[in-house]
mmCIF file with all atom_site columns, C-alpha atoms in Angstrom:
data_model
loop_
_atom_site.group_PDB
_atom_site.id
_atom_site.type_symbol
_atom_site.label_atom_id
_atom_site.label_alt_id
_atom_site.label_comp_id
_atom_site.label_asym_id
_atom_site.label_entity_id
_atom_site.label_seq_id
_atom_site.pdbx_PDB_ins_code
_atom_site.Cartn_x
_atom_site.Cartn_y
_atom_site.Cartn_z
_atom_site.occupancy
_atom_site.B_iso_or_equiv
_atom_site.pdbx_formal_charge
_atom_site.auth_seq_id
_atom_site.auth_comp_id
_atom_site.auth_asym_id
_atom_site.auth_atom_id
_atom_site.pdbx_PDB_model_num
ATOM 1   C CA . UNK A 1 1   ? -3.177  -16.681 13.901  1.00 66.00 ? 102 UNK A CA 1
ATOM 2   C CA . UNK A 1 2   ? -0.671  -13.975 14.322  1.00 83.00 ? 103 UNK A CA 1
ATOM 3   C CA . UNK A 1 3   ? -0.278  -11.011 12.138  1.00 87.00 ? 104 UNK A CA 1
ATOM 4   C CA . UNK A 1 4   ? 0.794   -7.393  12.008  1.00 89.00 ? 105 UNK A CA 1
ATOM 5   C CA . UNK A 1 5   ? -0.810  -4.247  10.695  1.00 90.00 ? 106 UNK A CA 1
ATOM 6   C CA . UNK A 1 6   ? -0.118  -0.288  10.176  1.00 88.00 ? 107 UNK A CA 1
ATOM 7   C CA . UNK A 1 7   ? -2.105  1.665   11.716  1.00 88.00 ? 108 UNK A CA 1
ATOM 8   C CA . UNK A 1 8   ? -2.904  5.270   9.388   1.00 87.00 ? 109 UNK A CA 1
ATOM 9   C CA . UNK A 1 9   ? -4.105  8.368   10.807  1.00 87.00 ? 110 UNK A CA 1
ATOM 10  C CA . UNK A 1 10  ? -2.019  11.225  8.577   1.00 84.00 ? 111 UNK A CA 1
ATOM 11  C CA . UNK A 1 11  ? -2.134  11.075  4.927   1.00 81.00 ? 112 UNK A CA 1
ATOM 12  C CA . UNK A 1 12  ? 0.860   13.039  2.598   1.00 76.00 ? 113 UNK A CA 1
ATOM 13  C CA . UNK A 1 13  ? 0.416   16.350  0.656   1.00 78.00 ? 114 UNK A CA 1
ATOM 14  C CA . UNK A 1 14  ? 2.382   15.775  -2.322  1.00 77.00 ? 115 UNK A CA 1
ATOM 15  C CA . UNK A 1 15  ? 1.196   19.482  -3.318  1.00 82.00 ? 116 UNK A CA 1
ATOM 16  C CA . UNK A 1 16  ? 2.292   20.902  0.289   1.00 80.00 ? 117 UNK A CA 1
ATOM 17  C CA . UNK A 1 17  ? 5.365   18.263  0.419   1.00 74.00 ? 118 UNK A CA 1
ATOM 18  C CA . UNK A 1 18  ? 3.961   17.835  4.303   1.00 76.00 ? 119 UNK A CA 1
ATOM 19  C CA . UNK A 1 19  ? 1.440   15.246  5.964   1.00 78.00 ? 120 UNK A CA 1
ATOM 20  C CA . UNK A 1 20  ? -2.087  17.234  5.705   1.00 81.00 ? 121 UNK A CA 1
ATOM 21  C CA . UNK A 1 21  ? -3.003  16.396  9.645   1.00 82.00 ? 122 UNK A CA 1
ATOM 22  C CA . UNK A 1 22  ? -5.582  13.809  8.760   1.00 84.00 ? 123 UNK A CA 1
ATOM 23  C CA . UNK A 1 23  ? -6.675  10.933  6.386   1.00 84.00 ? 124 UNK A CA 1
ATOM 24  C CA . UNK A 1 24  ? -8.623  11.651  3.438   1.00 78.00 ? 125 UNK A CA 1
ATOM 25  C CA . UNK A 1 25  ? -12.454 12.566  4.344   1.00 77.00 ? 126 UNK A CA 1
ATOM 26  C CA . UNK A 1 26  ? -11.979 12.089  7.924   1.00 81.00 ? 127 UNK A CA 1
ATOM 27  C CA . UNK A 1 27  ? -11.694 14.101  11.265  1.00 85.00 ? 128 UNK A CA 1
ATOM 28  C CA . UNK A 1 28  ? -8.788  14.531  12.754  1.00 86.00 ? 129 UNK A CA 1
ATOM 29  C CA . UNK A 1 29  ? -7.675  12.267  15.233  1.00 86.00 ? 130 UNK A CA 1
ATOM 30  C CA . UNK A 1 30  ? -9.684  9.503   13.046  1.00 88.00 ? 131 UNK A CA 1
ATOM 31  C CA . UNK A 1 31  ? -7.321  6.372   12.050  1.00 91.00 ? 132 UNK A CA 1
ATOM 32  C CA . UNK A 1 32  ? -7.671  3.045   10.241  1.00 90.00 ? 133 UNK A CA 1
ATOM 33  C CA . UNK A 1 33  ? -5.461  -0.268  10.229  1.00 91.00 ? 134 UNK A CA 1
ATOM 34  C CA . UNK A 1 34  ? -4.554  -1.776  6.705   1.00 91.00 ? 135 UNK A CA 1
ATOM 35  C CA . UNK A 1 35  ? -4.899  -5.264  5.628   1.00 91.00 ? 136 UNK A CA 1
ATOM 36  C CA . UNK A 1 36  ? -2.793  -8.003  8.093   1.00 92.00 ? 137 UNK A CA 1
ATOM 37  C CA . UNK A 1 37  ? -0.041  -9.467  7.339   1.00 92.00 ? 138 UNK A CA 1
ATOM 38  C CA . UNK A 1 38  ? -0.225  -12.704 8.235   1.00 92.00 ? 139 UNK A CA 1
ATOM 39  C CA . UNK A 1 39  ? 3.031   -14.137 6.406   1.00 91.00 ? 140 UNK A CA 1
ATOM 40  C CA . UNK A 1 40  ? 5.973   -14.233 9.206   1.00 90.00 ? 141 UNK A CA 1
ATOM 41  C CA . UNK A 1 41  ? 9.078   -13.972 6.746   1.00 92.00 ? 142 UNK A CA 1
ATOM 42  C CA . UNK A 1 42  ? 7.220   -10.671 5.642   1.00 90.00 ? 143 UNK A CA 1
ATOM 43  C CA . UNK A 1 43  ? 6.867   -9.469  9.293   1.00 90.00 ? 144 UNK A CA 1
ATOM 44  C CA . UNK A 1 44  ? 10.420  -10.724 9.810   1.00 91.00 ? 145 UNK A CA 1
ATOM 45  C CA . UNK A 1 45  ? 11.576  -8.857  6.641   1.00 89.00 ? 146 UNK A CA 1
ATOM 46  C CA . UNK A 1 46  ? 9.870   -5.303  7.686   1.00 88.00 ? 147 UNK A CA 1
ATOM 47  C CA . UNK A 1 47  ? 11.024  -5.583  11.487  1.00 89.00 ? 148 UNK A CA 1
ATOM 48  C CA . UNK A 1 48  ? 14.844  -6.357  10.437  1.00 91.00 ? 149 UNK A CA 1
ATOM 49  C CA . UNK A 1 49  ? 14.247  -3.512  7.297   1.00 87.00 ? 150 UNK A CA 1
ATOM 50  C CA . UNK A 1 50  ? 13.827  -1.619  10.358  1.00 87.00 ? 151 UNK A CA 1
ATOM 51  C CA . UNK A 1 51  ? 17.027  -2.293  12.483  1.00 90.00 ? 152 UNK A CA 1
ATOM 52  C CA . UNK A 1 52  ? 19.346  -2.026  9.434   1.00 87.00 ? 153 UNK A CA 1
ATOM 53  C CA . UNK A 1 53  ? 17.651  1.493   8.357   1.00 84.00 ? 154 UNK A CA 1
ATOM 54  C CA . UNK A 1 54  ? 18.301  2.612   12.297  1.00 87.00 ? 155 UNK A CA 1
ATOM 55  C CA . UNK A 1 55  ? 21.751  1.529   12.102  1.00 88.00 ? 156 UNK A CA 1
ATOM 56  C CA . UNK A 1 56  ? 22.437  2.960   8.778   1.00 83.00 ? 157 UNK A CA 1
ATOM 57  C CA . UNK A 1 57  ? 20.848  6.372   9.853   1.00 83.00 ? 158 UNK A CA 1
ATOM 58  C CA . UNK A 1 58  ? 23.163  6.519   12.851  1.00 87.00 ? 159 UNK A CA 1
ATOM 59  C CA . UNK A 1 59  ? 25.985  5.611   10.687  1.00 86.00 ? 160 UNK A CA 1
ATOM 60  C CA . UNK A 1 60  ? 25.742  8.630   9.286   1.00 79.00 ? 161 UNK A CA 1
ATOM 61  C CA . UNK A 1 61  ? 24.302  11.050  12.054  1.00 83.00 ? 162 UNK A CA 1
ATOM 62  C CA . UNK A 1 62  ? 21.116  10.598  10.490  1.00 79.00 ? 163 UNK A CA 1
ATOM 63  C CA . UNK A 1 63  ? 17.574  11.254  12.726  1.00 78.00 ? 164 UNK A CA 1
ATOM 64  C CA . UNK A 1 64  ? 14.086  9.538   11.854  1.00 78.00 ? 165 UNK A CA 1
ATOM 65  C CA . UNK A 1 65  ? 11.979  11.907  14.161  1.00 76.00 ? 166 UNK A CA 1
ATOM 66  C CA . UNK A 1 66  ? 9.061   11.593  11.516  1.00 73.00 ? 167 UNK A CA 1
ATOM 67  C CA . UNK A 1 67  ? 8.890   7.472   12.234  1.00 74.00 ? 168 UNK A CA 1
ATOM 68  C CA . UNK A 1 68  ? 8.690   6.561   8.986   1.00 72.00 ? 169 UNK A CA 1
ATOM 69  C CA . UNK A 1 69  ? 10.057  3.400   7.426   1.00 72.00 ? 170 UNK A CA 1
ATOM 70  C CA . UNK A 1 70  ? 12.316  4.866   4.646   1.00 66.00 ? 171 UNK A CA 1
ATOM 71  C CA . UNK A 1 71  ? 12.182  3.173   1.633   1.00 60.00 ? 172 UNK A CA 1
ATOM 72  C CA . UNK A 1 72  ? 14.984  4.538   -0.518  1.00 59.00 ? 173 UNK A CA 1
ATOM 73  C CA . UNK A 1 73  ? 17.816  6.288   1.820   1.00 58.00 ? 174 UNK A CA 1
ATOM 74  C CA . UNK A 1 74  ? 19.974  7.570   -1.148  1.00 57.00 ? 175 UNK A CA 1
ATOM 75  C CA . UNK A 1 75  ? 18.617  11.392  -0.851  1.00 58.00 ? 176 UNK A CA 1
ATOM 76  C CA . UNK A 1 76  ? 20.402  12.230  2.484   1.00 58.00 ? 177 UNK A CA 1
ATOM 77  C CA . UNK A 1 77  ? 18.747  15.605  1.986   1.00 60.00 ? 178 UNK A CA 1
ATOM 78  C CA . UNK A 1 78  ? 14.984  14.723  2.632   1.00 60.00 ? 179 UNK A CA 1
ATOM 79  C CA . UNK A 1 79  ? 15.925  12.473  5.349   1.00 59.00 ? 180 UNK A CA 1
ATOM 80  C CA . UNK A 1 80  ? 18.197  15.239  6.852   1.00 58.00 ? 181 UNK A CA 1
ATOM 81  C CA . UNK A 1 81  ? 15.867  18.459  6.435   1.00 59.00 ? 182 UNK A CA 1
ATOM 82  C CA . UNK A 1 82  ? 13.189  18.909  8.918   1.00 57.00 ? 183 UNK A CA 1
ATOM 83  C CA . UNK A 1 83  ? 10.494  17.376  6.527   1.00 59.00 ? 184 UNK A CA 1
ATOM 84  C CA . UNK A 1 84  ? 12.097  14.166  6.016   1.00 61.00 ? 185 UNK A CA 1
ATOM 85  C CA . UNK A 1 85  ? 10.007  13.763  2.280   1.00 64.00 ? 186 UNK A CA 1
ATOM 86  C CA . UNK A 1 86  ? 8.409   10.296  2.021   1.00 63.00 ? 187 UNK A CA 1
ATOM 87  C CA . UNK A 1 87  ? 9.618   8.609   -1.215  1.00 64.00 ? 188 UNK A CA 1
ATOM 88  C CA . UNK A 1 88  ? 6.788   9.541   -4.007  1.00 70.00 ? 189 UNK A CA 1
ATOM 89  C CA . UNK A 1 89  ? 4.124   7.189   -5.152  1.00 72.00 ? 190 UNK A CA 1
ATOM 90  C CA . UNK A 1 90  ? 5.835   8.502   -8.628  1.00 77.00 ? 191 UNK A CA 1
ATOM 91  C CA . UNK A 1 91  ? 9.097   7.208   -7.600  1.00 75.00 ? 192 UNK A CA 1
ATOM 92  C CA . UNK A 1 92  ? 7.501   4.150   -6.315  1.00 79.00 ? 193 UNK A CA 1
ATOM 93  C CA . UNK A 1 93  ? 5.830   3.339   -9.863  1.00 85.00 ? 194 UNK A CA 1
ATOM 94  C CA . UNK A 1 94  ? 8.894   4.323   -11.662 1.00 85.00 ? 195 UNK A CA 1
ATOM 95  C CA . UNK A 1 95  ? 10.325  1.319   -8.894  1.00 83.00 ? 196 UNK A CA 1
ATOM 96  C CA . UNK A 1 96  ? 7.825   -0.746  -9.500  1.00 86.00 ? 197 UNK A CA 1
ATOM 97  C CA . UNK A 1 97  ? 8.269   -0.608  -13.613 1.00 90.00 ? 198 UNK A CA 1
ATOM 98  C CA . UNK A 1 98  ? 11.919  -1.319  -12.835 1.00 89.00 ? 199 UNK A CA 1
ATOM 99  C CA . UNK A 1 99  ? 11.294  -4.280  -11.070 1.00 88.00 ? 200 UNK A CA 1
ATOM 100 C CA . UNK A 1 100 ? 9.178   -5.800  -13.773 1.00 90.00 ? 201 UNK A CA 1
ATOM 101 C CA . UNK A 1 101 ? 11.164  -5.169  -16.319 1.00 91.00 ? 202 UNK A CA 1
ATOM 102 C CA . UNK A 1 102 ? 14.252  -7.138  -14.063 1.00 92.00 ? 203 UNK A CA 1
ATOM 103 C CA . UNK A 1 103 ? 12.125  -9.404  -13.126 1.00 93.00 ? 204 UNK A CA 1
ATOM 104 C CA . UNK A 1 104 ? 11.194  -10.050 -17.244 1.00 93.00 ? 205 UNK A CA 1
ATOM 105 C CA . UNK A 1 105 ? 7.208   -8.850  -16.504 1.00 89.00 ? 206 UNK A CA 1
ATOM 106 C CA . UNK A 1 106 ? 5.397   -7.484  -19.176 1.00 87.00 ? 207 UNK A CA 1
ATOM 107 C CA . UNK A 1 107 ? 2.548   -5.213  -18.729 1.00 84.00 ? 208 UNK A CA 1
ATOM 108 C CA . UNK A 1 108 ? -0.450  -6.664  -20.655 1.00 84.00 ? 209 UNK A CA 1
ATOM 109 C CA . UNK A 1 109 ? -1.527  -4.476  -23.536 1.00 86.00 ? 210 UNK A CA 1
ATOM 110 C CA . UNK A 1 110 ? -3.581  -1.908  -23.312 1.00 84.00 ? 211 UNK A CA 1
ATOM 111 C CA . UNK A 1 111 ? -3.291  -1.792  -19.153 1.00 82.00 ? 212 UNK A CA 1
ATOM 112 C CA . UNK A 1 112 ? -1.247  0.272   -16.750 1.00 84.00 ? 213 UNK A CA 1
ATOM 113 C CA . UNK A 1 113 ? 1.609   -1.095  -14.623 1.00 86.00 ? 214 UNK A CA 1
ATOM 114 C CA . UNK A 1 114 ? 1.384   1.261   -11.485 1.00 88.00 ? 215 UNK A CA 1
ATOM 115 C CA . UNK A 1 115 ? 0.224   1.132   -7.356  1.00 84.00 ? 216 UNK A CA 1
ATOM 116 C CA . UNK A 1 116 ? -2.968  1.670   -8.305  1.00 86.00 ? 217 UNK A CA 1
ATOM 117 C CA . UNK A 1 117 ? -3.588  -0.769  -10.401 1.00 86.00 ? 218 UNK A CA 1
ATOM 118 C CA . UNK A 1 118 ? -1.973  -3.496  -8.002  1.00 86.00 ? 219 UNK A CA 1
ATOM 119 C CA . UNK A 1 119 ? -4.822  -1.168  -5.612  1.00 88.00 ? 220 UNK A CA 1
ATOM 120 C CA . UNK A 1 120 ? -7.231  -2.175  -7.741  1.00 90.00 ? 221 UNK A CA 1
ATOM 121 C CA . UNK A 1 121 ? -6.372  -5.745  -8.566  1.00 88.00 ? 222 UNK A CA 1
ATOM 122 C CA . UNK A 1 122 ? -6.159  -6.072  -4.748  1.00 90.00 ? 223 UNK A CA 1
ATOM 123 C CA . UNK A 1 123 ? -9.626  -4.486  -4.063  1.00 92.00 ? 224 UNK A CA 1
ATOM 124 C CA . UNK A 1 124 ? -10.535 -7.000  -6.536  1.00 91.00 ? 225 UNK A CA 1
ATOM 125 C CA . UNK A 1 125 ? -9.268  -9.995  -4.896  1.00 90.00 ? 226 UNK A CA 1
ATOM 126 C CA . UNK A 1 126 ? -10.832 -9.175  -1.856  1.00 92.00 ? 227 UNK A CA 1
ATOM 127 C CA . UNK A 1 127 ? -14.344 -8.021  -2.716  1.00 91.00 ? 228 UNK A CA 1
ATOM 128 C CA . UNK A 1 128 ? -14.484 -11.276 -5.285  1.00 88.00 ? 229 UNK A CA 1
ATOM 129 C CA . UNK A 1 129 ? -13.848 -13.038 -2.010  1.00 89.00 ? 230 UNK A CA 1
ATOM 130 C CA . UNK A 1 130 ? -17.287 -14.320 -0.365  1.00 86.00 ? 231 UNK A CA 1
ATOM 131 C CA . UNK A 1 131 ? -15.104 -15.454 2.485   1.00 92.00 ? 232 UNK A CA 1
ATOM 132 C CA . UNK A 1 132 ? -14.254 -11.619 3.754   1.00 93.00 ? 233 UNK A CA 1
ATOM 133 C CA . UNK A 1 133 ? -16.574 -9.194  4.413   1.00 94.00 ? 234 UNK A CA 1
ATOM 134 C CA . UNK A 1 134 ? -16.643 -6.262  1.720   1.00 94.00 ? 235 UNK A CA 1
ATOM 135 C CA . UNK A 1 135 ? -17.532 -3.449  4.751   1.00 95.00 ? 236 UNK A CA 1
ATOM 136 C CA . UNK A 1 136 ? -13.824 -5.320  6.311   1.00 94.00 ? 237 UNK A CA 1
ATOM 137 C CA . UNK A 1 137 ? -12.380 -4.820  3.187   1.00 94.00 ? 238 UNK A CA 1
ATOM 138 C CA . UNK A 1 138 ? -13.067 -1.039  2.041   1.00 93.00 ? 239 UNK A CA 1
ATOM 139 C CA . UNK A 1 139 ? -12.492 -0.335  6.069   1.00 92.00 ? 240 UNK A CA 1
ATOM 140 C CA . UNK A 1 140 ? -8.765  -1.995  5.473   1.00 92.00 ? 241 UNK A CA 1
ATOM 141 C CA . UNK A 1 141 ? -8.579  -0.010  1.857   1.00 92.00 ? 242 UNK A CA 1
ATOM 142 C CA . UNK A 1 142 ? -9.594  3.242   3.489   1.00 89.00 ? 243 UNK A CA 1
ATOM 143 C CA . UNK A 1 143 ? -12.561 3.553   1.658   1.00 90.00 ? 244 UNK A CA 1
ATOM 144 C CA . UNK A 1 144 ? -15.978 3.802   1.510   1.00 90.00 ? 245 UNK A CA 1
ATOM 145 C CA . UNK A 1 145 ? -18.343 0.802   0.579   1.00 93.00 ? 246 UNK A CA 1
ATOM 146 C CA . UNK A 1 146 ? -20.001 2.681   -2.726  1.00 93.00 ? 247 UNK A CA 1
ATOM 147 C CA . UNK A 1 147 ? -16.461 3.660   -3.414  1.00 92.00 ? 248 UNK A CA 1
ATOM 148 C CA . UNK A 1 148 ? -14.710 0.309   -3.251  1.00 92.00 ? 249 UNK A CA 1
ATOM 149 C CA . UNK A 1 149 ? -17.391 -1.891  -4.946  1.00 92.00 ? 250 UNK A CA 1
ATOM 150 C CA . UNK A 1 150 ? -18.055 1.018   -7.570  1.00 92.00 ? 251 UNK A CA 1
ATOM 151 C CA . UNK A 1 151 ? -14.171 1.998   -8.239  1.00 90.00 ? 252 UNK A CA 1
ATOM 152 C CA . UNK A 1 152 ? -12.067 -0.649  -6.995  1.00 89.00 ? 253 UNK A CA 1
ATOM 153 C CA . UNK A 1 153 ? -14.017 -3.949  -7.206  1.00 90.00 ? 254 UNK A CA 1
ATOM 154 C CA . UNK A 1 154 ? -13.790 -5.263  -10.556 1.00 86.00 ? 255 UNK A CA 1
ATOM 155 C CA . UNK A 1 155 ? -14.902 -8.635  -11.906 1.00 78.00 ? 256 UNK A CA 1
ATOM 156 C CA . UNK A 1 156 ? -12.038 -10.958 -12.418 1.00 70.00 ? 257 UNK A CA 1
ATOM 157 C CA . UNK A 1 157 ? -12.335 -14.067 -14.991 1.00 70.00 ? 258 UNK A CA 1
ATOM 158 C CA . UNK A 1 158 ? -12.093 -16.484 -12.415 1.00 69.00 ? 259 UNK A CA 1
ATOM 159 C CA . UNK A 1 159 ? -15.082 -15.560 -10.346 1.00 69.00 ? 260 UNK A CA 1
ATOM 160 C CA . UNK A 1 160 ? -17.304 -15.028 -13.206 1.00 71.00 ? 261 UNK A CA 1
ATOM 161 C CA . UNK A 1 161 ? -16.806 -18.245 -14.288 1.00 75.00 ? 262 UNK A CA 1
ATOM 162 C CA . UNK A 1 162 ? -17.703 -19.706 -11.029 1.00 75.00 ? 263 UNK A CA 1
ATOM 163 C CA . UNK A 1 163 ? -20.730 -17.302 -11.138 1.00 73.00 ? 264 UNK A CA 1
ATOM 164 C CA . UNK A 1 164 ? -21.968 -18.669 -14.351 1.00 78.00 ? 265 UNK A CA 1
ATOM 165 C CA . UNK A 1 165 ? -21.706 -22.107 -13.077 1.00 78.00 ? 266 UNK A CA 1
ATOM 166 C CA . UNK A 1 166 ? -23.288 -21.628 -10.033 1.00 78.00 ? 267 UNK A CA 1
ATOM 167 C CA . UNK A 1 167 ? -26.344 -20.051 -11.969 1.00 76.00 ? 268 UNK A CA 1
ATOM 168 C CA . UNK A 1 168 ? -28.791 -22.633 -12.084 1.00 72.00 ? 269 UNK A CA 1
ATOM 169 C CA . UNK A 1 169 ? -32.002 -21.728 -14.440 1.00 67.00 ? 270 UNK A CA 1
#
């Protein structure tokens, strides 16, 4: 099957407001690829996301020399300066809470509606998964084993019911 990936080897310094040369704990030069996408309208989606934010960039004499895929082109000023600013994961969850409430979601009580907690619900899904390797998965999370299965893996409801029933003594 057919899919497409990123492929990381800088992380951001929200502190320095510049990429820090490297990903987290590793050398540089050191890279990882993030989960596939397998789903083509998704793949479709990011590739023409792509040619419209080219062709709105050159509409207004706009460069991307940093390659990134801009995700909110309103602030002409960090796409114009020489850092070209990713957008925040700050502005991201303030997004994200926007959405939801459009969308009519409700944050359960007592829980947190931001990226990491869609991080960790992910991490979940896939270390729940018997069908995917957990050493594939952290590699994909850009992790650590002991760190995904002891921060981001948590038991969901549905697999510790099948747990239960599979326990036979």
């Amino acid at each position: 099957m057919k899919f497409t990936t990123f492929k990381i080897d800088d992380s951001w310094s929200e502190k320095e407001k510049k990429p820090n040369g490297s990903l987290k704990d590793r050398p540089k030069g050191a890279y990882r690829y993030c989960l596939p996408i397998k789903n083509t309208e998704v793949i479709d989606l990011i590739k023409d996301f792509q040619i419209k934010q080219k062709k709105y960039l050159d509409e207004y004499g706009l460069k991307n020399t940093s390659g990134y895929i801009f995700l909110n082109l309103h602030n002409y000023k960090s796409i114009s300066s020489n850092n070209q600013l990713p957008v925040t994961q700050k502005s991201l969850n303030e997004k994200l809470k926007a959405v939801c409430k459009n969308a009519g979601i409700e944050k359960q009580k007592d829980s947190i509606l931001a990226l990491y907690s869609l991080r960790v619900y992910l991490s979940s899904l896939l270390g729940n998964d018997n069908r995917i390797s957990n050493m594939y998965a952290c590699q994909r999370m850009g992790n650590t084993i002991q760190v995904f299965l002891s921060t981001y893996v948590k038991e969901n409801r549905e697999s510790y019911k099948e747990n239960s029933q599979l326990w036979n003594c």
